[in-house]
Coordinates of C-alpha atoms in Angstrom, one line a residue:
X14 CA -30.8 -0.8 -7.4
X15 CA -27.9 0.3 -5.1
X16 CA -28.2 3.6 -3.1
X17 CA -26.1 6.6 -3.9
X18 CA -23.0 6.5 -1.8
X19 CA -22.7 2.8 -1.6
X20 CA -19.9 2.0 -3.7
X21 CA -21.7 1.9 -6.9
X22 CA -23.0 4.7 -9.5
X23 CA -26.2 5.3 -11.4
X24 CA -27.0 5.2 -15.2
X25 CA -26.6 9.0 -15.6
X26 CA -23.4 9.1 -13.9
X27 CA -22.1 6.1 -15.7
X28 CA -22.8 8.0 -19.1
X29 CA -20.8 11.2 -17.8
X30 CA -18.0 8.8 -17.2
X31 CA -18.0 7.1 -20.4
X32 CA -17.9 10.7 -22.4
X33 CA -15.3 11.9 -20.3
X34 CA -13.2 8.7 -21.3
X35 CA -14.0 9.4 -24.7
X36 CA -13.2 12.8 -24.7
X37 CA -9.9 12.1 -23.0
X38 CA -9.1 9.3 -25.2
X39 CA -9.8 11.5 -28.6
X40 CA -7.5 14.3 -27.1
X41 CA -4.8 11.9 -26.6
X42 CA -5.2 10.5 -29.9
X43 CA -5.0 14.1 -31.5
X44 CA -1.9 15.1 -29.6
X45 CA -0.3 12.2 -30.6
X46 CA -1.1 12.8 -34.1
X47 CA 0.3 16.1 -33.9
X48 CA 3.7 14.7 -32.0
X49 CA 4.3 12.2 -34.7
X50 CA 4.0 15.0 -37.3
X51 CA 6.7 17.3 -35.6
X52 CA 10.5 17.2 -36.5
X53 CA 11.7 15.5 -33.3
X54 CA 9.1 12.6 -33.8
X55 CA 11.8 10.2 -33.7
X56 CA 13.3 11.2 -30.3
X57 CA 12.7 8.9 -27.6
X58 CA 9.5 10.7 -26.5
X59 CA 8.7 7.9 -24.2
X60 CA 11.1 9.2 -21.4
X61 CA 9.7 12.7 -21.5
X62 CA 5.9 12.1 -22.4
X63 CA 5.0 8.7 -21.3
X64 CA 3.9 7.7 -24.8
X65 CA 4.9 4.4 -26.2
X66 CA 3.8 4.4 -29.8
X67 CA 6.7 6.1 -31.2
X68 CA 10.6 4.9 -32.0
X69 CA 12.4 4.7 -28.8
X70 CA 16.0 3.8 -27.6
X71 CA 16.3 0.2 -26.8
X72 CA 17.5 0.0 -23.2
X73 CA 18.9 -3.2 -23.1
X74 CA 21.0 -2.5 -26.3
X75 CA 21.9 0.6 -24.4
X76 CA 23.1 -1.4 -21.4
X77 CA 25.0 -3.9 -23.5
X78 CA 26.6 -1.0 -25.5
X79 CA 27.7 0.5 -22.1
X80 CA 29.0 -3.0 -20.7
X81 CA 31.1 -3.4 -23.9
X82 CA 32.5 -0.1 -23.6
X83 CA 33.4 -0.5 -20.0
X84 CA 35.3 -3.8 -20.9
X85 CA 37.1 -2.1 -23.8
X86 CA 38.4 0.4 -21.3
X87 CA 39.4 -2.2 -18.7
X88 CA 41.5 -4.1 -21.5
X89 CA 43.0 -0.7 -22.9
X90 CA 43.9 -0.1 -19.3
X91 CA 45.5 -3.6 -18.6
X92 CA 47.1 -3.4 -22.0
X93 CA 48.8 -0.2 -21.1
X94 CA 49.7 -1.6 -17.6
X95 CA 51.3 -4.6 -19.1
X96 CA 53.5 -2.5 -21.4
X97 CA 57.0 -3.1 -20.9
X98 CA 59.4 -1.8 -23.4
X99 CA 62.0 -4.3 -24.3
X100 CA 63.3 -2.9 -27.6
X101 CA 64.2 0.6 -28.5
X102 CA 65.5 2.4 -31.6
X103 CA 69.2 3.8 -30.8
X104 CA 71.4 6.5 -32.0
X105 CA 74.7 5.3 -31.1
X106 CA 77.5 7.6 -30.1
X107 CA 80.7 6.6 -32.0
X108 CA 82.6 10.0 -31.6
X109 CA 85.7 9.0 -29.6
X110 CA 86.2 12.6 -28.3
X111 CA 82.7 12.5 -26.8
X112 CA 83.6 8.9 -25.3
X113 CA 86.9 9.9 -24.0
X114 CA 85.3 13.0 -22.2
X115 CA 82.4 10.6 -20.7
X116 CA 85.0 8.3 -19.3
X117 CA 87.1 11.2 -17.8
X118 CA 83.8 12.5 -16.2
X119 CA 83.0 9.1 -14.9
X120 CA 86.6 8.4 -13.4
X121 CA 86.3 11.8 -11.5
X122 CA 82.9 10.9 -10.1
X123 CA 84.6 7.3 -9.2
X124 CA 87.2 9.2 -7.7
X125 CA 85.0 10.7 -5.2
X126 CA 83.1 8.1 -4.3
X127 CA 84.2 4.4 -5.6
X128 CA 81.0 2.9 -4.8
X129 CA 79.3 4.7 -7.7
X130 CA 81.5 2.5 -10.2
X131 CA 78.6 0.2 -10.4
X132 CA 76.3 2.9 -11.5
X133 CA 78.1 3.8 -14.5
X134 CA 77.0 3.2 -18.3
X135 CA 79.5 0.4 -19.5
X136 CA 82.0 1.3 -22.5
X137 CA 80.6 0.8 -26.0
X138 CA 76.8 1.4 -25.0
X139 CA 76.9 5.4 -25.2
X140 CA 73.9 6.1 -27.3
X141 CA 70.5 8.3 -27.5
X142 CA 67.1 6.6 -27.0
X143 CA 64.8 7.6 -30.0
X144 CA 62.0 5.3 -29.1
X145 CA 61.1 2.4 -26.8
X146 CA 58.7 -0.5 -27.8
X147 CA 57.3 -3.8 -27.0
X148 CA 58.2 -6.9 -29.3
X149 CA 57.0 -9.8 -27.7
X150 CA 57.9 -12.6 -30.4
X151 CA 60.0 -13.0 -33.7
X152 CA 57.0 -12.1 -35.7
X153 CA 56.6 -8.7 -34.0
X154 CA 60.4 -8.2 -34.2
X155 CA 60.1 -8.6 -38.0
X156 CA 57.4 -6.1 -38.1
X157 CA 59.5 -3.8 -35.9
X158 CA 62.5 -4.3 -38.6
X159 CA 60.0 -3.5 -41.4
X160 CA 58.9 -0.5 -39.6
X161 CA 62.6 0.8 -39.3
X162 CA 63.1 0.4 -42.8
X163 CA 60.1 2.4 -43.6
X164 CA 61.1 5.1 -41.5
X165 CA 64.2 5.9 -43.8
X166 CA 62.4 7.9 -46.3
X167 CA 60.6 10.3 -43.6
X168 CA 64.0 10.9 -42.2
X169 CA 65.5 11.7 -45.6
X170 CA 62.4 14.0 -46.0
X171 CA 63.0 15.7 -42.5
X172 CA 66.7 16.3 -43.1
X173 CA 66.3 17.3 -46.8
X174 CA 70.0 16.2 -47.7
X175 CA 71.5 17.7 -44.8
X176 CA 73.8 16.1 -41.9
X177 CA 72.3 15.8 -38.5
X178 CA 75.0 16.8 -36.0
X179 CA 74.2 16.4 -32.3
X180 CA 76.6 18.8 -30.0
X181 CA 76.9 17.9 -26.6
X182 CA 77.6 20.2 -23.4
X183 CA 76.8 20.3 -19.7
X184 CA 75.3 17.6 -17.3
X185 CA 71.9 17.2 -15.9
X186 CA 70.2 14.8 -14.0
X187 CA 66.5 13.0 -14.0
X188 CA 65.3 13.6 -10.5
X189 CA 68.9 13.0 -9.3
X190 CA 68.4 9.6 -10.3
X191 CA 69.9 9.3 -14.0
X192 CA 73.0 11.5 -14.9
X193 CA 73.2 12.5 -18.6
X194 CA 75.3 14.6 -20.9
X195 CA 73.0 17.4 -22.2
X196 CA 72.2 17.8 -26.0
X197 CA 73.0 21.6 -26.7
X198 CA 70.3 23.8 -28.1
X199 CA 69.6 24.5 -31.8
X200 CA 67.7 23.6 -34.8
X201 CA 69.2 20.0 -34.7
X202 CA 67.0 19.5 -31.7
X203 CA 63.7 20.3 -33.6
X204 CA 64.7 17.8 -36.4
X205 CA 65.5 15.1 -33.8
X206 CA 62.1 15.9 -32.3
X207 CA 60.4 15.4 -35.6
X208 CA 62.1 12.2 -36.4
X209 CA 61.4 10.8 -33.1
X210 CA 57.7 11.5 -33.8
X211 CA 57.8 10.0 -37.1
X212 CA 59.1 6.8 -35.7
X213 CA 56.5 6.6 -33.1
X214 CA 53.9 7.3 -35.7
X215 CA 55.4 4.6 -38.0
X216 CA 55.5 2.1 -35.5
X217 CA 52.4 2.3 -33.9
X218 CA 50.6 2.4 -37.3
X219 CA 52.1 -1.3 -37.4
X220 CA 50.1 -2.1 -34.4
X221 CA 53.4 -2.0 -32.3
X222 CA 53.1 -0.7 -28.6
X223 CA 55.7 2.2 -28.7
X224 CA 56.6 5.4 -27.0
X225 CA 56.0 7.0 -23.5
X226 CA 53.6 8.9 -21.8
X227 CA 56.3 11.8 -20.8
X228 CA 57.7 14.0 -23.6
X229 CA 60.6 13.0 -25.5
X230 CA 63.8 14.5 -24.3
X231 CA 67.0 13.3 -25.9
X232 CA 69.7 12.7 -23.6
X233 CA 73.0 10.5 -23.3
X234 CA 73.2 8.6 -20.3
X235 CA 76.5 8.0 -18.3
X236 CA 75.3 6.9 -15.0
X237 CA 72.1 5.4 -13.4
X238 CA 71.6 4.6 -9.7
X239 CA 69.4 1.9 -10.8
X240 CA 72.0 -0.1 -12.2
X241 CA 73.2 -0.6 -8.7
X242 CA 70.3 -1.5 -6.5
X243 CA 72.7 -2.2 -3.2
X244 CA 73.5 1.6 -3.5
X245 CA 70.2 2.5 -1.9
X246 CA 70.8 0.0 0.9
X247 CA 74.0 1.8 1.6
X248 CA 72.3 5.2 1.9
X249 CA 72.8 6.4 -1.6
X250 CA 69.5 7.6 -2.8
X251 CA 70.7 10.7 -5.2
X252 CA 73.3 11.8 -7.2
X253 CA 75.1 14.8 -5.3
X254 CA 75.7 17.6 -8.0
X255 CA 79.1 18.1 -6.4
X256 CA 80.4 15.0 -8.1
X257 CA 80.1 16.6 -11.5
X258 CA 80.1 20.4 -10.8
X259 CA 83.5 20.5 -12.6
X260 CA 81.8 19.3 -16.0
X261 CA 78.3 21.3 -15.4
X262 CA 79.4 23.4 -18.5
X263 CA 81.8 21.2 -20.5
X264 CA 81.7 20.6 -24.2
X265 CA 82.0 17.0 -25.0
X266 CA 82.0 17.1 -28.9
X267 CA 79.7 16.6 -31.5
X268 CA 78.2 13.5 -32.9
X269 CA 77.3 13.1 -36.6
X270 CA 74.2 10.7 -36.6
X271 CA 74.7 8.2 -39.4
X272 CA 72.7 5.0 -38.1
X273 CA 69.7 4.1 -36.2
X274 CA 69.3 0.7 -34.6
X275 CA 66.8 -1.4 -33.5
X276 CA 68.1 -2.9 -30.3
X277 CA 67.0 -5.3 -27.7
X278 CA 67.3 -4.2 -24.1
X279 CA 67.4 -8.0 -22.7
X280 CA 69.2 -10.0 -25.2
X281 CA 73.2 -10.3 -24.6
X282 CA 75.1 -7.4 -25.8
X283 CA 77.7 -7.5 -28.2
X284 CA 81.4 -8.0 -27.5
X285 CA 82.1 -4.3 -28.1
X286 CA 79.7 -3.7 -25.1
X287 CA 77.0 -2.4 -27.6
X288 CA 73.5 -3.6 -27.3
X289 CA 72.0 -6.6 -29.3
X290 CA 71.1 -5.2 -32.8
X291 CA 68.3 -6.6 -34.8
X292 CA 68.4 -4.0 -37.9
X293 CA 70.0 -1.1 -38.8
X294 CA 69.1 1.9 -41.0
X295 CA 72.1 4.3 -42.3
X296 CA 71.6 8.1 -42.4
X297 CA 73.0 10.5 -44.5
X298 CA 75.5 8.4 -46.2
X299 CA 75.5 8.3 -49.9
X300 CA 76.4 4.6 -50.1
X301 CA 73.4 4.0 -47.4
X302 CA 71.7 1.9 -50.0
X303 CA 73.9 -1.4 -49.7
X304 CA 73.5 -1.6 -46.0
X305 CA 69.7 -1.3 -46.6
X306 CA 69.7 -3.7 -49.3
X307 CA 71.8 -6.2 -46.9
X308 CA 68.7 -5.4 -44.1
X309 CA 66.1 -6.2 -46.7
X310 CA 67.8 -9.5 -47.6
X311 CA 68.4 -10.5 -44.0
X312 CA 64.6 -9.4 -43.3
X313 CA 63.5 -11.8 -46.2
X314 CA 65.5 -14.7 -44.8
X315 CA 63.8 -14.3 -41.3
X316 CA 60.3 -14.5 -42.9
X317 CA 61.1 -17.4 -45.1
X318 CA 62.5 -19.2 -42.1
X319 CA 59.4 -18.4 -39.8
X320 CA 57.0 -19.3 -42.7
X321 CA 59.1 -22.9 -43.0
X322 CA 59.0 -23.2 -39.3
X323 CA 55.2 -22.6 -39.2
X324 CA 54.5 -25.0 -42.1
X325 CA 56.6 -27.8 -40.5
X326 CA 54.7 -27.0 -37.2
X327 CA 51.3 -27.2 -39.2
X328 CA 52.2 -30.5 -40.8
X329 CA 53.0 -32.1 -37.5
X330 CA 49.6 -30.9 -36.3
X331 CA 47.9 -32.5 -38.9
X332 CA 49.8 -35.6 -38.9
X333 CA 48.9 -36.0 -35.1
X334 CA 45.4 -35.2 -35.8
X335 CA 45.0 -38.0 -38.3
X336 CA 46.7 -40.5 -36.2
X337 CA 43.7 -40.0 -33.5
X338 CA 41.2 -42.8 -33.1
X339 CA 37.8 -42.0 -34.7
X340 CA 39.7 -39.9 -37.6
X341 CA 38.2 -41.2 -41.0
X342 CA 41.7 -41.0 -42.6
X343 CA 43.0 -43.1 -39.7
X344 CA 40.3 -45.8 -40.3
X345 CA 41.1 -45.8 -43.9
X346 CA 44.7 -46.4 -43.1
X347 CA 43.8 -49.2 -40.6
X348 CA 41.7 -51.2 -43.3
X349 CA 44.1 -50.6 -45.8
X350 CA 46.6 -52.6 -43.5
X351 CA 44.3 -55.0 -42.7
X352 CA 43.5 -55.7 -46.6
X353 CA 47.0 -56.0 -47.0
X354 CA 47.7 -58.8 -44.4
X355 CA 44.7 -60.8 -45.8
X356 CA 46.3 -60.7 -49.4
X357 CA 49.8 -61.8 -47.9
X358 CA 47.7 -64.6 -46.1
X359 CA 46.0 -65.7 -49.0
X360 CA 49.6 -65.6 -51.3
X361 CA 50.9 -68.2 -48.1

């Protein structure tokens, strides 16, 4: 028997330790039972109480979900970063009075500074941008055309049979970089904002990247310094308000909205100076059904052409795959060729 204090314990002390251990285990078991009966027994008690025999969060799965979430955020940020609009919805300005007034304004500015001539918006391309978007291929362009056609009934519901008339008065700029004719205040502004919001919603529901972060402000651009990058090298970094001060409150006229176009920013402009137009809808015209029907026919033709092109490509791919060595059909073709040759030899 070892002496007390020599690192061992006697029999009576061993029994006391055993009883204390049993009491402790019994207490823990009772505590466990009472916890499991409580309403929060399904919570991750392990973290708070050190108990492992209850349902708990799978840490590995939590980390995996966190990683997936971070990847999704990165992809979304990359998608937004890569977002470069190349198409837009345009309300063309066709009122000759407005166009004539803008030309007088531009000429007056050029007389004061001839180098600003290259910064002017060209003839025939005056418009209001309703929505910008990114369409990367013909399929997406077709989807955009379909979205534009679907937009018309929403516009009709907003206007309720009324004509949308846009009066233009006065001049303003964006950070003294872009000069534009202002849209006068009135109920027409609210209608235009509703149409812009309906367009954004309609295109986005089709999966199209559309819209901008900044709020929509309808304007009629007549001058943009970015059109002439060489001006910055010459020290022209801002539009001097003095060059348009005589037109600061000028009334340019009213435009009755009759059409909305889906236009390309990059494709070659038309001979009249207006942008390349993929499709259009007519607004507020009793005979507007015919152009829309024509657009439907045009869209159908595009869809058929794309379908035929895809079928031809698929056929060519399948043909190429069959001709590759090791393909069963290719072996059968080669065997059939040999059999034919043997028959020909037998006939000889």
